[in-house]
Amino acid sequence: MISVCVLDPDRQPLDPCHPARARQLLDAGRAAVFRRFPFTIILHDRTRAASMVHAHRLKIDPGSKTSGLAIVQGPRVIWAAELTHRGQRIKAALETRRAIRRGRRQRQMRYRQPRFLNRTRPVGWLPPSLQSRVCNLMTWVERLARLCPITALSQELVRFDMQLMQHAEISGVQYQQGELAGYEVREYLLEKWHRTCAYCGATEVPLEVEHIVPKVRGGSNRVSNLALACVPCNQKKGARSAAEFGFPQVQAQARRPLHDAAAVNATRWGLSQALHATGLPVETGTGGRTKYNRTRLGIEKSHWADAACVGASTPDPLRVAGIRPLGIRAMGHGTRQMCRVDAHGFPKTHRARQKHYGGMQTGDIVQAVVPTGKYAGTWISRVVVKARGWFDLVIHGKKASVHQRHCTRLWAADGYTYALPAVAGTAVSSPR
Ligand SMILES: [Zn+2]
């Protein structure tokens, strides 16, 4: 369950309400459906001035494949979503385009002077695959800010806090008690040692924080004396130093500090600047803090739960029971490539001139009422339109061909597709 957004007659956001309350309002004719994703109703009879509106905080955990979004009001998470990006697909498409162009130029059908270093990139430029992640998140921040009274933002900016580690004296007792500094150090070490055992290179195994020069031999608790080791290596090493254990390079690597740049990547930095430009107060947190909060609050790991646990503002306790996040997947707005080529780069087909067929376009969510045949029944699905009039739908997880005359558009394509029923009882067959 996630709350339903509520607007007043002037489209000003009010406090979101429980889906059952929204149903009552809709049944009583006091409201109408405004949007399906996220599900939003518009009230006919109550203005924002006459309502009590609370402060809501939108929290973001940016990820490379999937980002988490959560709206927190008081001690509760009231809305959550998981946004799947399309960075890899953008990268693949650009690489294909580059290969086609290169092939065409190699063919020497015409001569053009090669261009070299004749382009300047604006300040803050990001590669398209990374920029799309920032743009996806900003689309949703702006969209949610119009539908819900959001007064503050939180973002996980860095994985760990270098300042905290350099200036706080870190003691062994603190890790064992699960103090915040311990989480920061662990995130730092995971990054520095690439999530592998420093000695045998094992991955995907439980890793322990380990002293390179053991404490019994006078080794310190500073991060420069810490490495990650799998349990067998840690036990085998015992009271020896890394050099005595046969790994002098581990000792040498440990002395080299990680640069701050390693902790904050370009995407998160770009997002942070875009969030500040909204004018809302932005709180930033570290990955160490997120994990510390989530563990302390006893919340299971997921993208949206991480988002809800970002930053120092996280309330204790935080109520998350019953939250089912809205699944959002970035799909793009189709292609602008005019000429499709085959595997050898030979022109195959021209792009269709028309994007709409029967008033629908690829990416719309449609309701299909099929009277007879293999797919008889009522279906809701994302659609791929075809000139012949037979559209591709997803029925029972498989591609199905349904004629356009059976389809009615419910939702116009907006570059995203959604995986959760917007209203209970409506099964959106999972679009791919
Ligand atoms: Zn090992």
PDB file of N, CA, C and O and ligand atoms in Angstrom, residues 197 200 230 233, ligand 1:
ATOM      1  N   CYS A 197      38.514  -9.922  -0.739  1.00  0.00           N
ATOM      2  CA  CYS A 197      39.490 -10.221   0.304  1.00  0.00           C
ATOM      3  C   CYS A 197      40.855  -9.706  -0.175  1.00  0.00           C
ATOM      4  O   CYS A 197      41.258  -9.962  -1.305  1.00  0.00           O
ATOM      5  N   CYS A 200      43.282 -13.189  -0.664  1.00  0.00           N
ATOM      6  CA  CYS A 200      43.054 -14.229  -1.665  1.00  0.00           C
ATOM      7  C   CYS A 200      42.181 -13.736  -2.819  1.00  0.00           C
ATOM      8  O   CYS A 200      41.998 -14.446  -3.803  1.00  0.00           O
ATOM      9  N   CYS A 230      38.651 -12.342   4.068  1.00  0.00           N
ATOM     10  CA  CYS A 230      37.638 -13.369   4.282  1.00  0.00           C
ATOM     11  C   CYS A 230      37.982 -14.105   5.587  1.00  0.00           C
ATOM     12  O   CYS A 230      39.104 -13.983   6.094  1.00  0.00           O
ATOM     13  N   CYS A 233      41.185 -16.480   5.572  1.00  0.00           N
ATOM     14  CA  CYS A 233      42.442 -15.734   5.491  1.00  0.00           C
ATOM     15  C   CYS A 233      42.743 -15.051   6.818  1.00  0.00           C
ATOM     16  O   CYS A 233      43.883 -15.053   7.279  1.00  0.00           O
TER      17      CYS A 233
HETATM   18 ZN    ZN B   1      40.736 -14.571   1.671  1.00  0.00          ZN
END
